[in-house]
Coordinates of C-alpha atoms in Angstrom, one line a residue:
M1 CA 20.1 9.3 -1.0
N2 CA 20.0 10.7 2.5
G3 CA 21.5 8.9 5.3
K4 CA 18.2 7.6 6.9
I5 CA 17.0 5.9 3.6
K6 CA 20.5 4.5 3.0
A7 CA 20.7 3.0 6.5
A8 CA 17.3 1.5 6.2
L9 CA 18.0 -0.1 2.8
L10 CA 21.4 -1.4 3.7
A11 CA 20.7 -2.5 7.3
G12 CA 17.1 -3.5 7.1
V13 CA 16.5 -1.1 10.0
L14 CA 14.4 -3.6 12.1
A15 CA 15.0 -6.8 14.1
V16 CA 12.7 -9.6 13.8
G17 CA 10.4 -9.7 16.6
S18 CA 9.5 -12.6 18.9
V19 CA 6.8 -14.9 18.0
A20 CA 6.0 -16.1 21.5
T21 CA 2.3 -17.0 22.2
A22 CA 0.3 -14.4 24.2
S23 CA 0.2 -14.6 28.1
A24 CA -3.0 -14.8 29.7
D25 CA -3.2 -11.1 30.5
E26 CA -2.5 -9.9 26.8
I27 CA -3.9 -10.3 23.4
K28 CA -1.2 -10.8 20.7
L29 CA -1.8 -10.1 17.0
G30 CA 0.6 -10.6 14.2
A31 CA 2.3 -8.4 11.6
S32 CA 4.0 -9.6 8.5
A33 CA 6.1 -6.7 7.1
P34 CA 9.2 -6.1 5.0
L35 CA 11.8 -5.9 7.8
T36 CA 14.8 -6.5 6.0
G37 CA 15.9 -6.2 2.3
P38 CA 15.7 -3.4 -0.4
R39 CA 12.2 -2.5 0.7
A40 CA 13.0 -2.5 4.5
L41 CA 12.4 1.1 4.9
L42 CA 8.7 0.5 4.1
G43 CA 8.7 -1.9 7.0
K44 CA 10.1 0.8 9.2
Y45 CA 7.0 2.9 8.3
F46 CA 4.7 0.0 8.8
K47 CA 6.0 -0.6 12.3
E48 CA 5.9 2.8 13.3
G49 CA 2.1 3.1 12.5
V50 CA 1.4 -0.1 14.0
D51 CA 3.3 0.7 17.3
M52 CA 1.7 4.0 17.6
A53 CA -1.7 2.5 17.3
V54 CA -1.0 -0.1 19.9
E55 CA 0.2 2.5 22.2
E56 CA -3.1 4.5 22.0
I57 CA -5.2 1.1 22.1
N58 CA -3.5 0.2 25.4
A59 CA -3.8 3.6 26.9
N60 CA -7.6 3.4 26.2
G61 CA -8.2 0.1 28.0
G62 CA -6.7 -2.4 25.4
V63 CA -8.7 -5.1 23.8
L64 CA -11.3 -7.0 25.7
G65 CA -9.7 -5.6 28.8
K66 CA -6.4 -6.9 28.1
K67 CA -3.0 -5.3 26.9
L68 CA -2.6 -5.6 23.0
S69 CA 0.9 -6.7 21.8
I70 CA 2.4 -7.5 18.2
A71 CA 4.6 -10.2 17.0
Y72 CA 6.5 -9.0 14.0
E73 CA 7.9 -11.4 11.2
D74 CA 9.8 -10.4 8.1
D75 CA 8.2 -11.1 4.9
Q76 CA 10.8 -8.9 2.7
A77 CA 8.1 -7.3 0.8
D78 CA 7.6 -9.0 -2.6
N79 CA 9.3 -12.2 -1.7
P80 CA 6.6 -15.0 -1.7
N81 CA 8.7 -17.6 0.2
A82 CA 9.7 -15.2 2.8
A83 CA 6.0 -14.3 3.2
I84 CA 4.9 -18.1 3.5
T85 CA 7.5 -18.4 6.1
S86 CA 6.6 -15.2 8.0
M87 CA 2.8 -16.3 8.0
S88 CA 3.5 -20.0 9.0
K89 CA 5.4 -18.6 12.1
L90 CA 2.6 -16.2 13.1
M91 CA -0.1 -18.9 12.7
E92 CA 1.7 -21.9 14.1
V93 CA 4.0 -20.5 16.7
A94 CA 2.4 -17.1 17.8
K95 CA -1.1 -18.5 17.1
V96 CA -2.5 -15.0 16.5
P97 CA -6.0 -14.4 15.4
I98 CA -5.2 -11.5 13.1
V99 CA -2.1 -10.5 11.0
L100 CA -1.4 -7.0 9.7
G101 CA 0.0 -7.6 6.2
P102 CA 1.4 -9.1 4.2
H103 CA 1.1 -5.9 2.2
F104 CA 2.4 -6.8 -1.3
S105 CA -0.1 -8.5 -3.5
V106 CA 2.2 -11.3 -4.6
A107 CA 2.9 -12.0 -0.8
Q108 CA -0.8 -12.0 -0.2
L109 CA -1.6 -14.4 -3.0
A110 CA 1.1 -16.7 -2.0
T111 CA 0.0 -17.0 1.7
M112 CA -3.8 -16.7 1.7
K113 CA -4.5 -20.5 1.1
N114 CA -3.1 -21.1 4.4
Y115 CA -5.5 -18.9 6.3
C116 CA -8.7 -18.9 4.1
N117 CA -10.0 -21.7 6.3
G118 CA -10.8 -19.3 9.1
S119 CA -7.7 -19.9 11.0
L120 CA -6.9 -16.1 11.1
I121 CA -7.7 -12.8 9.5
S122 CA -5.3 -10.9 7.3
I123 CA -5.6 -7.1 7.3
T124 CA -3.9 -5.8 4.3
G125 CA -3.1 -2.7 2.0
A126 CA -2.3 -4.8 -0.9
S127 CA -4.1 -3.0 -3.8
G128 CA -4.0 -5.8 -6.5
V129 CA -7.5 -6.6 -7.6
P130 CA -6.9 -10.3 -7.4
V131 CA -6.2 -10.2 -3.5
T132 CA -10.1 -10.0 -2.9
D133 CA -11.0 -11.9 -5.9
Q134 CA -10.1 -15.6 -4.8
G135 CA -13.2 -16.3 -2.7
C136 CA -11.3 -16.0 0.5
N137 CA -13.4 -14.6 3.4
Y138 CA -10.8 -13.9 5.7
V139 CA -8.9 -11.1 3.9
I140 CA -9.7 -7.5 4.9
R141 CA -8.4 -4.8 2.5
I142 CA -8.2 -1.2 3.8
R143 CA -6.9 0.7 0.8
G144 CA -8.8 1.3 -2.5
N145 CA -7.9 -1.4 -4.9
D146 CA -6.1 -1.1 -8.3
N147 CA -9.3 -0.9 -10.2
L148 CA -10.5 2.1 -8.4
Q149 CA -7.1 3.7 -8.6
A150 CA -6.7 2.9 -12.4
K151 CA -10.0 4.4 -13.3
A152 CA -9.2 7.6 -11.2
V153 CA -5.9 8.0 -12.8
V154 CA -7.1 7.5 -16.4
A155 CA -10.1 9.9 -15.9
Y156 CA -7.7 12.6 -14.6
A157 CA -5.2 12.1 -17.4
L158 CA -8.0 12.4 -20.1
D159 CA -10.0 15.3 -18.5
H160 CA -7.3 17.4 -16.8
L161 CA -3.8 16.5 -18.6
K162 CA -5.6 16.5 -22.1
V163 CA -3.6 13.5 -23.4
S164 CA -5.0 10.7 -25.5
K165 CA -1.7 8.7 -26.4
I166 CA -1.1 6.6 -23.3
G167 CA 1.5 3.9 -22.8
I168 CA 1.9 1.7 -19.9
I169 CA 4.8 0.3 -18.2
S170 CA 4.3 -2.3 -15.1
I171 CA 6.3 -4.7 -13.0
N172 CA 5.9 -8.4 -14.0
D173 CA 4.2 -9.5 -10.8
D174 CA 0.6 -9.9 -9.4
F175 CA 0.5 -6.2 -8.4
G176 CA 1.9 -4.8 -11.9
K177 CA -0.2 -7.4 -14.0
G178 CA -3.2 -6.5 -12.2
G179 CA -2.7 -2.8 -12.3
A180 CA -1.9 -2.7 -16.1
E181 CA -5.0 -4.9 -16.8
R182 CA -7.1 -2.2 -15.0
V183 CA -5.7 0.6 -16.8
V184 CA -6.2 -1.0 -20.2
A185 CA -9.9 -1.6 -19.1
A186 CA -10.2 1.9 -18.0
L187 CA -8.9 3.2 -21.3
K188 CA -11.3 0.7 -23.1
E189 CA -14.3 2.3 -21.3
K190 CA -13.2 5.6 -22.9
G191 CA -12.9 4.2 -26.3
L192 CA -9.1 4.0 -26.1
S193 CA -6.2 1.5 -26.2
P194 CA -2.6 2.0 -25.0
V195 CA -0.2 2.9 -27.6
A196 CA 2.2 0.5 -25.9
N197 CA 2.2 -1.8 -23.0
E198 CA 5.6 -2.5 -21.6
T199 CA 6.8 -4.6 -18.5
H200 CA 10.1 -5.2 -16.3
N201 CA 11.2 -7.5 -13.6
A202 CA 11.8 -6.6 -9.8
G203 CA 15.0 -5.2 -9.3
D204 CA 15.7 -4.3 -13.0
A205 CA 17.9 -1.1 -13.5
D206 CA 18.0 -0.5 -17.1
F207 CA 14.8 0.5 -18.8
S208 CA 16.0 1.9 -22.0
A209 CA 14.3 -0.9 -24.2
Q210 CA 10.8 -0.1 -22.7
L211 CA 11.4 3.6 -23.0
S212 CA 12.4 3.4 -26.5
S213 CA 9.3 1.3 -27.4
L214 CA 7.0 3.9 -25.6
Q215 CA 8.8 6.7 -27.5
K216 CA 8.5 5.1 -31.0
A217 CA 4.7 4.5 -30.2
G218 CA 4.2 8.1 -29.6
A219 CA 3.2 8.1 -26.0
E220 CA 2.5 11.4 -24.4
L221 CA 1.7 10.0 -21.1
V222 CA 3.2 6.9 -19.5
V223 CA 1.1 5.2 -16.7
M224 CA 3.3 3.2 -14.2
W225 CA 2.2 0.4 -12.3
T226 CA 5.3 -0.6 -10.4
H227 CA 7.3 -0.3 -7.1
D228 CA 8.8 2.8 -5.6
N229 CA 12.6 2.0 -6.5
E230 CA 11.9 1.0 -10.1
S231 CA 9.6 4.0 -10.6
A232 CA 12.3 6.3 -9.7
L233 CA 14.8 4.8 -12.0
I234 CA 12.2 4.9 -14.9
V235 CA 11.5 8.6 -14.4
R236 CA 15.2 9.5 -13.9
Q237 CA 16.3 7.4 -17.1
T238 CA 13.5 9.2 -19.2
R239 CA 14.9 12.6 -18.3
Q240 CA 18.5 11.4 -18.9
F241 CA 17.3 10.5 -22.5
G242 CA 15.6 13.7 -22.9
L243 CA 12.2 12.1 -23.6
P244 CA 9.0 14.3 -23.1
F245 CA 6.8 11.8 -21.4
K246 CA 4.4 13.0 -18.7
F247 CA 4.1 10.3 -16.0
A248 CA 1.1 9.1 -13.8
G249 CA 0.3 6.0 -12.0
S250 CA 0.0 3.9 -9.0
T251 CA 0.7 5.0 -5.3
S252 CA 4.3 4.3 -5.6
L253 CA 4.9 7.4 -7.4
S254 CA 3.9 9.6 -4.3
Q255 CA 5.9 7.8 -1.7
P256 CA 9.0 9.0 0.1
V257 CA 11.4 6.5 -1.4
F258 CA 10.3 7.5 -4.8
I259 CA 10.5 11.2 -4.3
E260 CA 13.9 10.7 -2.6
L261 CA 15.5 8.6 -5.4
A262 CA 13.7 10.4 -8.4
G263 CA 14.8 13.8 -7.1
P264 CA 14.0 16.8 -9.3
T265 CA 12.8 14.2 -11.9
A266 CA 9.7 13.6 -9.8
E267 CA 8.3 17.0 -10.3
G268 CA 4.9 16.9 -12.0
V269 CA 4.4 13.3 -11.6
V270 CA 0.7 12.4 -11.0
S271 CA -0.5 9.5 -8.9
A272 CA -3.4 8.0 -7.0
T273 CA -2.6 7.4 -3.3
D274 CA -4.7 6.6 -0.2
F275 CA -2.7 8.9 2.1
L276 CA -1.3 12.3 1.7
P277 CA 0.0 14.1 4.8
A278 CA -1.1 17.6 3.6
N279 CA -4.6 16.4 3.3
P280 CA -6.8 19.0 5.2
D281 CA -9.2 16.3 6.3
P282 CA -9.4 16.7 10.2
N283 CA -8.7 12.8 10.7
V284 CA -5.6 13.1 8.6
K285 CA -4.2 16.3 10.4
A286 CA -4.8 14.6 13.9
F287 CA -3.0 11.7 12.8
V288 CA 0.0 13.5 11.2
E289 CA 0.4 15.7 14.4
K290 CA 0.4 12.6 16.7
F291 CA 2.9 10.8 14.4
H292 CA 5.2 13.8 14.2
K293 CA 5.2 14.4 17.9
K294 CA 6.1 10.7 18.5
Y295 CA 8.6 10.2 15.7
G296 CA 9.8 13.8 14.7
A297 CA 9.0 12.9 11.0
M298 CA 6.1 12.9 8.8
P299 CA 4.0 9.8 8.1
E300 CA 3.5 8.2 4.7
L301 CA 1.2 5.5 3.3
Y302 CA 2.6 2.4 5.2
A303 CA 2.4 4.1 8.5
A304 CA -1.2 5.4 8.0
T305 CA -2.4 2.2 6.7
Y306 CA -1.1 -0.1 9.3
Y307 CA -2.1 2.5 12.0
D308 CA -5.7 2.2 10.7
G309 CA -5.2 -1.7 10.5
A310 CA -4.3 -2.0 14.1
I311 CA -7.2 0.2 15.2
L312 CA -9.7 -1.6 13.2
A313 CA -8.3 -5.0 14.4
A314 CA -8.8 -3.9 18.1
K315 CA -12.3 -2.5 17.2
A316 CA -13.5 -5.6 15.4
I317 CA -12.3 -8.0 18.5
N318 CA -14.0 -5.6 20.9
D319 CA -17.2 -5.6 18.8
A320 CA -17.1 -9.4 18.6
G321 CA -16.3 -9.9 22.1
T322 CA -13.8 -12.6 21.2
T323 CA -10.7 -13.3 19.3
D324 CA -12.3 -16.1 17.3
A325 CA -11.5 -15.4 13.7
V326 CA -15.0 -16.4 12.4
K327 CA -16.9 -14.0 14.9
V328 CA -14.2 -11.2 14.1
R329 CA -14.8 -11.5 10.5
E330 CA -18.6 -11.2 11.2
A331 CA -17.8 -7.9 13.1
F332 CA -16.0 -6.5 10.1
A333 CA -19.0 -7.2 8.0
K334 CA -20.9 -4.8 10.2
M335 CA -18.2 -2.2 10.5
D336 CA -19.1 1.3 9.5
T337 CA -16.3 3.5 10.8
Q338 CA -13.9 6.5 9.9
G339 CA -10.3 6.1 9.7
V340 CA -7.2 8.0 8.5
L341 CA -7.3 6.8 5.0
G342 CA -11.0 7.2 4.6
H343 CA -14.5 5.8 5.8
Y344 CA -14.5 1.9 6.2
K345 CA -17.5 -0.1 5.2
C346 CA -16.6 -3.6 4.2
E347 CA -18.1 -5.4 1.3
A348 CA -18.6 -9.2 1.3
N349 CA -15.2 -9.8 -0.4
G350 CA -13.4 -7.9 2.0
D351 CA -12.9 -4.6 0.3
C352 CA -13.4 -1.7 2.9
N353 CA -12.2 1.5 1.4
H354 CA -13.7 3.0 -1.5
Q355 CA -11.9 6.3 -2.2
T356 CA -8.5 7.6 -3.4
N357 CA -6.7 10.9 -3.8
I358 CA -5.1 12.2 -6.9
V359 CA -1.9 13.9 -6.2
E360 CA 1.1 15.8 -8.1
I361 CA 4.6 16.1 -6.9
K362 CA 5.2 19.8 -6.5
N363 CA 8.4 21.1 -5.0
G364 CA 9.4 17.6 -3.9
Q365 CA 6.1 16.9 -1.9
P366 CA 3.0 15.3 -3.1
S367 CA 0.0 18.0 -3.4
L368 CA -3.6 17.2 -3.4
L369 CA -5.4 17.7 -6.6
T370 CA -8.7 15.9 -6.1
V371 CA -10.4 13.3 -3.9
V372 CA -12.4 10.5 -5.8
K373 CA -14.9 8.4 -4.3
F374 CA -16.7 5.4 -5.7

């Protein structure tokens, strides 16, 4: 593991920000991100994307003629209790009209009951299907959901990888459960069923039992719907045991943490992802160039997602002419604009992004195979 990633995972990288309310000459938004804990590196990327967007917004006149600022709070990624505390601080102390995040589906589902009354809007990259399936009018999702991604992965596996015996392994949380259900549904549409459907808990380190079950079932391809760290361990252990499975799955399988931890065993892994730095799309290229110039590093999914999130938040407030959450939500309903991740046009349930990329890890980097639009 390189020094940067090790430092992020051990130290949390980021300090928790102030939740002071906005002054008269500024507009303050909130951000609920994993600033500490084992997924703190993701919070680092999240914050870099938001901070870069805020600089650009303020350089171009701010929001409603005022400076934009961000209050950061730590939700520790997939920790529902920490997410509830984070969102409570942003709602009750900072009194922000919009929060970027929480990102993890389990955190979204734990917190949305507190803002669905219109007290604020949450802009999220949480991809779990249930996130926008709860009747909450104040969640805006800016990534393709797991239903879209599962259909794209299954179609690619059948049409291009030419496999028919497909197994599943997923994390036992809202994200994993929802993703696995969507993979099963996508297979059913093709007249197939998974040969095995295994689960694991967050933080597990030994996957020998699940891998044994998948082997006995004759799986040719294993579709994974789990998080970066666990995904890497699963792939590494598969190769250590000499098992021949191919792997495909969720966005986790193309992220820097997965690639770093999986090392050479990541080669050939296929996934659906909303963001690819090597994408030749002009909007992606411009974002990558700006990010690299500012930070001296390549951006990844969290940076791109919450860069777009901040830009869209500012646009919605300017379009509404107010920070009132109800009116800002009405502005999102009318939005039709291009971003880094794709073209945003929001459905009534808050889903605003309707495309994904299929990528493969080649020479340690995700490489674009195809773009799927729905």
